[in-house]
PDB file of C-alpha atoms in Angstrom:
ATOM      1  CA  UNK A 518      34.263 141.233  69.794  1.00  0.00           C
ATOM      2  CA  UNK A 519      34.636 138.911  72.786  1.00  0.00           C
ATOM      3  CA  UNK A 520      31.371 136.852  72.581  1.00  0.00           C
ATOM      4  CA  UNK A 521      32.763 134.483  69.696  1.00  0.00           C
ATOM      5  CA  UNK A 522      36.020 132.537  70.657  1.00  0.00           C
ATOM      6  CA  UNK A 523      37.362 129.013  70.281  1.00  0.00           C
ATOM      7  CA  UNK A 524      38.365 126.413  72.801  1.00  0.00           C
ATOM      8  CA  UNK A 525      40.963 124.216  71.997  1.00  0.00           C
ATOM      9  CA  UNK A 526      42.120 120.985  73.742  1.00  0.00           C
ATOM     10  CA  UNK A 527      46.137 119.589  73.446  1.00  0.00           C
ATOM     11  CA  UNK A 528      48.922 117.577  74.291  1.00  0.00           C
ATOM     12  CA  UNK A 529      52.328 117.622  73.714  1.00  0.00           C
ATOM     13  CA  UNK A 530      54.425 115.169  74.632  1.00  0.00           C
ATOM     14  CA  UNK A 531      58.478 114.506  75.882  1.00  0.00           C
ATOM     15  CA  UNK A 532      59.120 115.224  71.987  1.00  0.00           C
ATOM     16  CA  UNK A 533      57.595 118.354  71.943  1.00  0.00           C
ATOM     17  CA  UNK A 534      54.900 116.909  69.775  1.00  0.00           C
ATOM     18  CA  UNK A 535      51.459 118.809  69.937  1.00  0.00           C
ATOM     19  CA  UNK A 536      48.763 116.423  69.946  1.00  0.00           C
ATOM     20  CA  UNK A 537      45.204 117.931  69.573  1.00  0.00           C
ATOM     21  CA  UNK A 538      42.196 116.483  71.344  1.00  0.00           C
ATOM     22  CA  UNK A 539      39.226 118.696  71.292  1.00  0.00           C
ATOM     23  CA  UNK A 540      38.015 121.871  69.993  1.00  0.00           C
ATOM     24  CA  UNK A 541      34.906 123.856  69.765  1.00  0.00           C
ATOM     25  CA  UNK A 542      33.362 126.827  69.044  1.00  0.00           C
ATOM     26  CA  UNK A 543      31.278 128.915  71.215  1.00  0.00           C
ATOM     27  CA  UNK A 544      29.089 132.385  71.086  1.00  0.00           C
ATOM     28  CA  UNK A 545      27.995 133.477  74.398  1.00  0.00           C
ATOM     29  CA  UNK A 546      25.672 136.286  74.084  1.00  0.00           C
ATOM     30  CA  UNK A 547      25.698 138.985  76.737  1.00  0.00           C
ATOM     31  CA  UNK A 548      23.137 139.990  79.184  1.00  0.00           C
ATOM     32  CA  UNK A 549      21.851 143.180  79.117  1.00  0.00           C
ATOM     33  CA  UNK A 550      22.816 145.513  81.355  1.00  0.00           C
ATOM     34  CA  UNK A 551      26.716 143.072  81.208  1.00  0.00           C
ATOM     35  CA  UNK A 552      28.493 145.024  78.690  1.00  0.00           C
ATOM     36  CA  UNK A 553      32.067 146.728  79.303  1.00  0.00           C
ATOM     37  CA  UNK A 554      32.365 144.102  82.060  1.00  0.00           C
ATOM     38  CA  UNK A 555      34.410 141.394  82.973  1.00  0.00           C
ATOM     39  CA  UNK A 556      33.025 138.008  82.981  1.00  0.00           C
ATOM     40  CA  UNK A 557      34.693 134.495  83.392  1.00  0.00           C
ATOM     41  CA  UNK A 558      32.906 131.433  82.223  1.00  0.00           C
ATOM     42  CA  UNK A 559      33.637 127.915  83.367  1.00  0.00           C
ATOM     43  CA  UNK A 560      34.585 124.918  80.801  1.00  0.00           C
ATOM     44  CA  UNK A 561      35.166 121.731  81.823  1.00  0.00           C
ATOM     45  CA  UNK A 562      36.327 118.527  79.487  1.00  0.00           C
ATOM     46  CA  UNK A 563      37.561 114.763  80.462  1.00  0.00           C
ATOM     47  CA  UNK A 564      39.869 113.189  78.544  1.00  0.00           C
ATOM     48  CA  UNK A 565      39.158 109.702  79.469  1.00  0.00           C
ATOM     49  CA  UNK A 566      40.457 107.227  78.514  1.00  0.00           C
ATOM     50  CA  UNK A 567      43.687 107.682  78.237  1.00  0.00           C
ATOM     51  CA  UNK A 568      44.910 104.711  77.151  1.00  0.00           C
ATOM     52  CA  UNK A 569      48.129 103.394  76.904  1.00  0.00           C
ATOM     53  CA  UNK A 570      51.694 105.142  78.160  1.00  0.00           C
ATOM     54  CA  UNK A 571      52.041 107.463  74.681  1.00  0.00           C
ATOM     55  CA  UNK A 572      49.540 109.557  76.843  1.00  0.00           C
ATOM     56  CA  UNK A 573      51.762 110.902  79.223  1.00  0.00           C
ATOM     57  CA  UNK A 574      52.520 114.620  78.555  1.00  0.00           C
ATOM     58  CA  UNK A 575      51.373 118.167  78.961  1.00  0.00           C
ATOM     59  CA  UNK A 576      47.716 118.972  78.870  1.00  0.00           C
ATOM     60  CA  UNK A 577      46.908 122.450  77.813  1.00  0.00           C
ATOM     61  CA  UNK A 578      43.679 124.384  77.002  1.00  0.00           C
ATOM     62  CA  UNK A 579      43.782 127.664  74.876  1.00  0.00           C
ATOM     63  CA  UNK A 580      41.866 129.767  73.879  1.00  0.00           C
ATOM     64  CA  UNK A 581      41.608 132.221  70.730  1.00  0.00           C
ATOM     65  CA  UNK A 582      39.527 135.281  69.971  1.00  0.00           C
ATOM     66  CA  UNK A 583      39.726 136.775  66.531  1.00  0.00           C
ATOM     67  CA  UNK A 584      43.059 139.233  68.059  1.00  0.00           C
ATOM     68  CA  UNK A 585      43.710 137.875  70.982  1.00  0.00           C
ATOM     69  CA  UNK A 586      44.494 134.018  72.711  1.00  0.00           C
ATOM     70  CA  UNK A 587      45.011 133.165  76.330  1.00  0.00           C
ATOM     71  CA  UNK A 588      47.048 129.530  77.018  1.00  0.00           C
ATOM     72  CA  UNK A 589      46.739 127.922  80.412  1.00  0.00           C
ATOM     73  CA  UNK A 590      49.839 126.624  82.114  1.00  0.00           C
ATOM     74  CA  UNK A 591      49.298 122.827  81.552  1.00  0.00           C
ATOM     75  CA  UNK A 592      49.206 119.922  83.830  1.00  0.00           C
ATOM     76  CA  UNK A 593      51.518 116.759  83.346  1.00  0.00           C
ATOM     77  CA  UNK A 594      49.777 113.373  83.088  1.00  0.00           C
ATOM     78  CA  UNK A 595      51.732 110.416  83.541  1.00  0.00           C
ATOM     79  CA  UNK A 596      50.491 107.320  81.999  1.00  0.00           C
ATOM     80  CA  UNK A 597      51.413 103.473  83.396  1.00  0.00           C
ATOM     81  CA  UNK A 598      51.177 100.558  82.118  1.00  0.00           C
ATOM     82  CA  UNK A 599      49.818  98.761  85.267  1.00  0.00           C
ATOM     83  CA  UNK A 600      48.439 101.520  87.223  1.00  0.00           C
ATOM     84  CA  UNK A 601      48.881 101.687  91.246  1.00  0.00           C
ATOM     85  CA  UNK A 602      50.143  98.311  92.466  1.00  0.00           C
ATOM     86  CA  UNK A 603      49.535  97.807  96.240  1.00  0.00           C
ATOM     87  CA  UNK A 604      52.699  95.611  97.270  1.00  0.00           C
ATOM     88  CA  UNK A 605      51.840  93.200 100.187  1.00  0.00           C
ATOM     89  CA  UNK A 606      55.522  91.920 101.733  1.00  0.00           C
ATOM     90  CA  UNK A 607      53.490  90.134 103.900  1.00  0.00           C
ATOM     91  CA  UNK A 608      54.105  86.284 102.594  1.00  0.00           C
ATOM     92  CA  UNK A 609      57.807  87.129 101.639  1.00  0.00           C
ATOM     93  CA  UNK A 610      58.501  88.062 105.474  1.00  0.00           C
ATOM     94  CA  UNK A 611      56.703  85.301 106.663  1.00  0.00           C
ATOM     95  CA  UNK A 612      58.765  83.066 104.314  1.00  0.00           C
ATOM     96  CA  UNK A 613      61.820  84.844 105.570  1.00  0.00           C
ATOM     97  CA  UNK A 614      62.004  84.534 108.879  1.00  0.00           C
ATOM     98  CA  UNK A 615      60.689  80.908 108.916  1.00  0.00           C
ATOM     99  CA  UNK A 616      63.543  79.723 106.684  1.00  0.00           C
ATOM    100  CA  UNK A 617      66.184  82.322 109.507  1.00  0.00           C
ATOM    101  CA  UNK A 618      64.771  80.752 111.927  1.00  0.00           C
ATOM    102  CA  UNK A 619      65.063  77.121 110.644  1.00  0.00           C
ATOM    103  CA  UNK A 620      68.747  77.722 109.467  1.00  0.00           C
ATOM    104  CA  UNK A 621      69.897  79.138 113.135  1.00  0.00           C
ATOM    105  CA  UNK A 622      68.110  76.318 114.807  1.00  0.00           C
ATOM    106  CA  UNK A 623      70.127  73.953 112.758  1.00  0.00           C
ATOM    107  CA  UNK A 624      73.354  75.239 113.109  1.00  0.00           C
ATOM    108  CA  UNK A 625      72.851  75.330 117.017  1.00  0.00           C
ATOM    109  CA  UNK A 626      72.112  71.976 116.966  1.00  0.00           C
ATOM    110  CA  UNK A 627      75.141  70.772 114.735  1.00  0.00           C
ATOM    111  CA  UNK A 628      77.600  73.000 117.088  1.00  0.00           C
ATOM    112  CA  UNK A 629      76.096  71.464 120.485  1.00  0.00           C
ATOM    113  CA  UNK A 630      76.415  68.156 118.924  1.00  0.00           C
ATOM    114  CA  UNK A 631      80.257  68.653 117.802  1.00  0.00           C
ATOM    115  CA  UNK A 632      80.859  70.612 121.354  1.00  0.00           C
ATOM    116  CA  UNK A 633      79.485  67.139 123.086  1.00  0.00           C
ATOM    117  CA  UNK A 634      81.433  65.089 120.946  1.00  0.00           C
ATOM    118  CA  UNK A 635      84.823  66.982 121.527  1.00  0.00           C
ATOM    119  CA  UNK A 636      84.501  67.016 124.582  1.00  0.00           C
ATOM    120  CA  UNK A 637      83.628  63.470 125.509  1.00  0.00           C
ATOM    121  CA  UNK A 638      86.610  61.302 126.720  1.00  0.00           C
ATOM    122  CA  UNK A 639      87.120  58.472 124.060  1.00  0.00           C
ATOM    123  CA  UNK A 640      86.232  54.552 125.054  1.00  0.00           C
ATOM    124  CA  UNK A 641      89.583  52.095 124.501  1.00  0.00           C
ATOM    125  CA  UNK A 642      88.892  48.776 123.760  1.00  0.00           C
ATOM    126  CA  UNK A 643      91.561  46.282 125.162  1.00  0.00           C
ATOM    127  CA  UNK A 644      93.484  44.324 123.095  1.00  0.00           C
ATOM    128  CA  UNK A 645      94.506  40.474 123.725  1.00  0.00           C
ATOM    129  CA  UNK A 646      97.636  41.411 124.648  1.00  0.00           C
ATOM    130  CA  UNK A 647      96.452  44.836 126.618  1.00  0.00           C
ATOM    131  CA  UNK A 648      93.964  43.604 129.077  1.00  0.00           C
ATOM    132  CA  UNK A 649      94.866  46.502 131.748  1.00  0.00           C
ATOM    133  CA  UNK A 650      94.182  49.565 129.403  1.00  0.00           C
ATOM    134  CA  UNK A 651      90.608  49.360 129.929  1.00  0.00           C
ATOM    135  CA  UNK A 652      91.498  49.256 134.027  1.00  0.00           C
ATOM    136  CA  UNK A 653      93.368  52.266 134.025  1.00  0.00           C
ATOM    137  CA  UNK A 654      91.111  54.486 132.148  1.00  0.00           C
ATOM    138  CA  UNK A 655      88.272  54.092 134.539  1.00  0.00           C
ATOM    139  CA  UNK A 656      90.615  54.171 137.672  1.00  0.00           C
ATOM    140  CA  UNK A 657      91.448  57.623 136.829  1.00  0.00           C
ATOM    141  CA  UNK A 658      87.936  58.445 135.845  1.00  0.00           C
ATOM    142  CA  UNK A 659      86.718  57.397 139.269  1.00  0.00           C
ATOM    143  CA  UNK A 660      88.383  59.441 141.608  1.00  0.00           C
ATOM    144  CA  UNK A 661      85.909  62.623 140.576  1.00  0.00           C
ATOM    145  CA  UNK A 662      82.750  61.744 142.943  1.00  0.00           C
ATOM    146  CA  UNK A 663      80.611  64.380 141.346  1.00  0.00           C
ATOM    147  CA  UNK A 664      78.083  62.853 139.374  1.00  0.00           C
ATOM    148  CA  UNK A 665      77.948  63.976 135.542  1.00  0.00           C
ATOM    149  CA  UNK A 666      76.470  66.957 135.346  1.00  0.00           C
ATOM    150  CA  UNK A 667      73.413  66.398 132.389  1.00  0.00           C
ATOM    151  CA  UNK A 668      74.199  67.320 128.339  1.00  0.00           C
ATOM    152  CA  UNK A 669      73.707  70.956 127.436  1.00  0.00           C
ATOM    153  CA  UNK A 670      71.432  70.118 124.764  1.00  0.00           C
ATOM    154  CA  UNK A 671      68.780  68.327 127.370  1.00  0.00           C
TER     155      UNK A 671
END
């Protein structure tokens, strides 16, 4: 009763729609000496390949005697487009940190430059009729014997 079954291959997908792949019909004769016993026989089938993404779904096997059928539990397949991608960030840090680096650098430079500016006393030309301005300003620089000390930037 149990030597003659059939082997059937699906799929069902996200909209519960069975798909069939494979079938086949076998007759396993039994050893003597066998009978009344419980045996288990090993089937194996690839689906390859599969394709594009309407592959992804549910894979079951069943399988039917003439009273009786036995359904495995199923195992999901999902199906991509592009597969595994290994993502390098390798360039994109590199890139990064260069142009970080580059803007700080910058600004640094433009604030010592402003600070040095600022800070700097300002030069007054003398006019024709001013010829003492010039006079004064470095008489009351001079007083201050310490020499300058050098820029920050240097």
């Amino acid at each position: 009763k149990y030597t003659k079954f059939s082997i059937y291959y699906y799929r069902i997908n996200s909209l519960d729609q069975k798909t069939s792949i494979y079938n086949s019909s076998k007759n396993v004769d039994i050893p003597s000496g066998k009978q009344n016993t419980t045996a288990t026989i090993h089937y194996n089938y690839s689906i390859t390949p599969l394709g594009n993404t309407a592959s992804t779904g549910t894979y079951y096997c069943e399988v039917k005697w003439s009273d009786t059928q036995k359904k495995g539990n199923g195992v999901f397949v999902l199906v991509r487009d592009t597969g595994y991608v290994n993502t390098s960030y390798g360039w994109e840090i590199l890139v990064t940190l260069t142009v970080l680096l580059a803007v700080l650098s910058i600004t640094a430079t433009a604030l010592l430059l402003w600070k040095r500016k600022a800070s700097s006393n300002p030069v007054l030309c003398p006019r024709k009729n001013q010829p003492n301005i010039l006079r004064q300003n470095v008489e009351t620089q001079l007083p201050s014997a310490s020499p300058l000390p050098p820029p920050v930037y240097d």
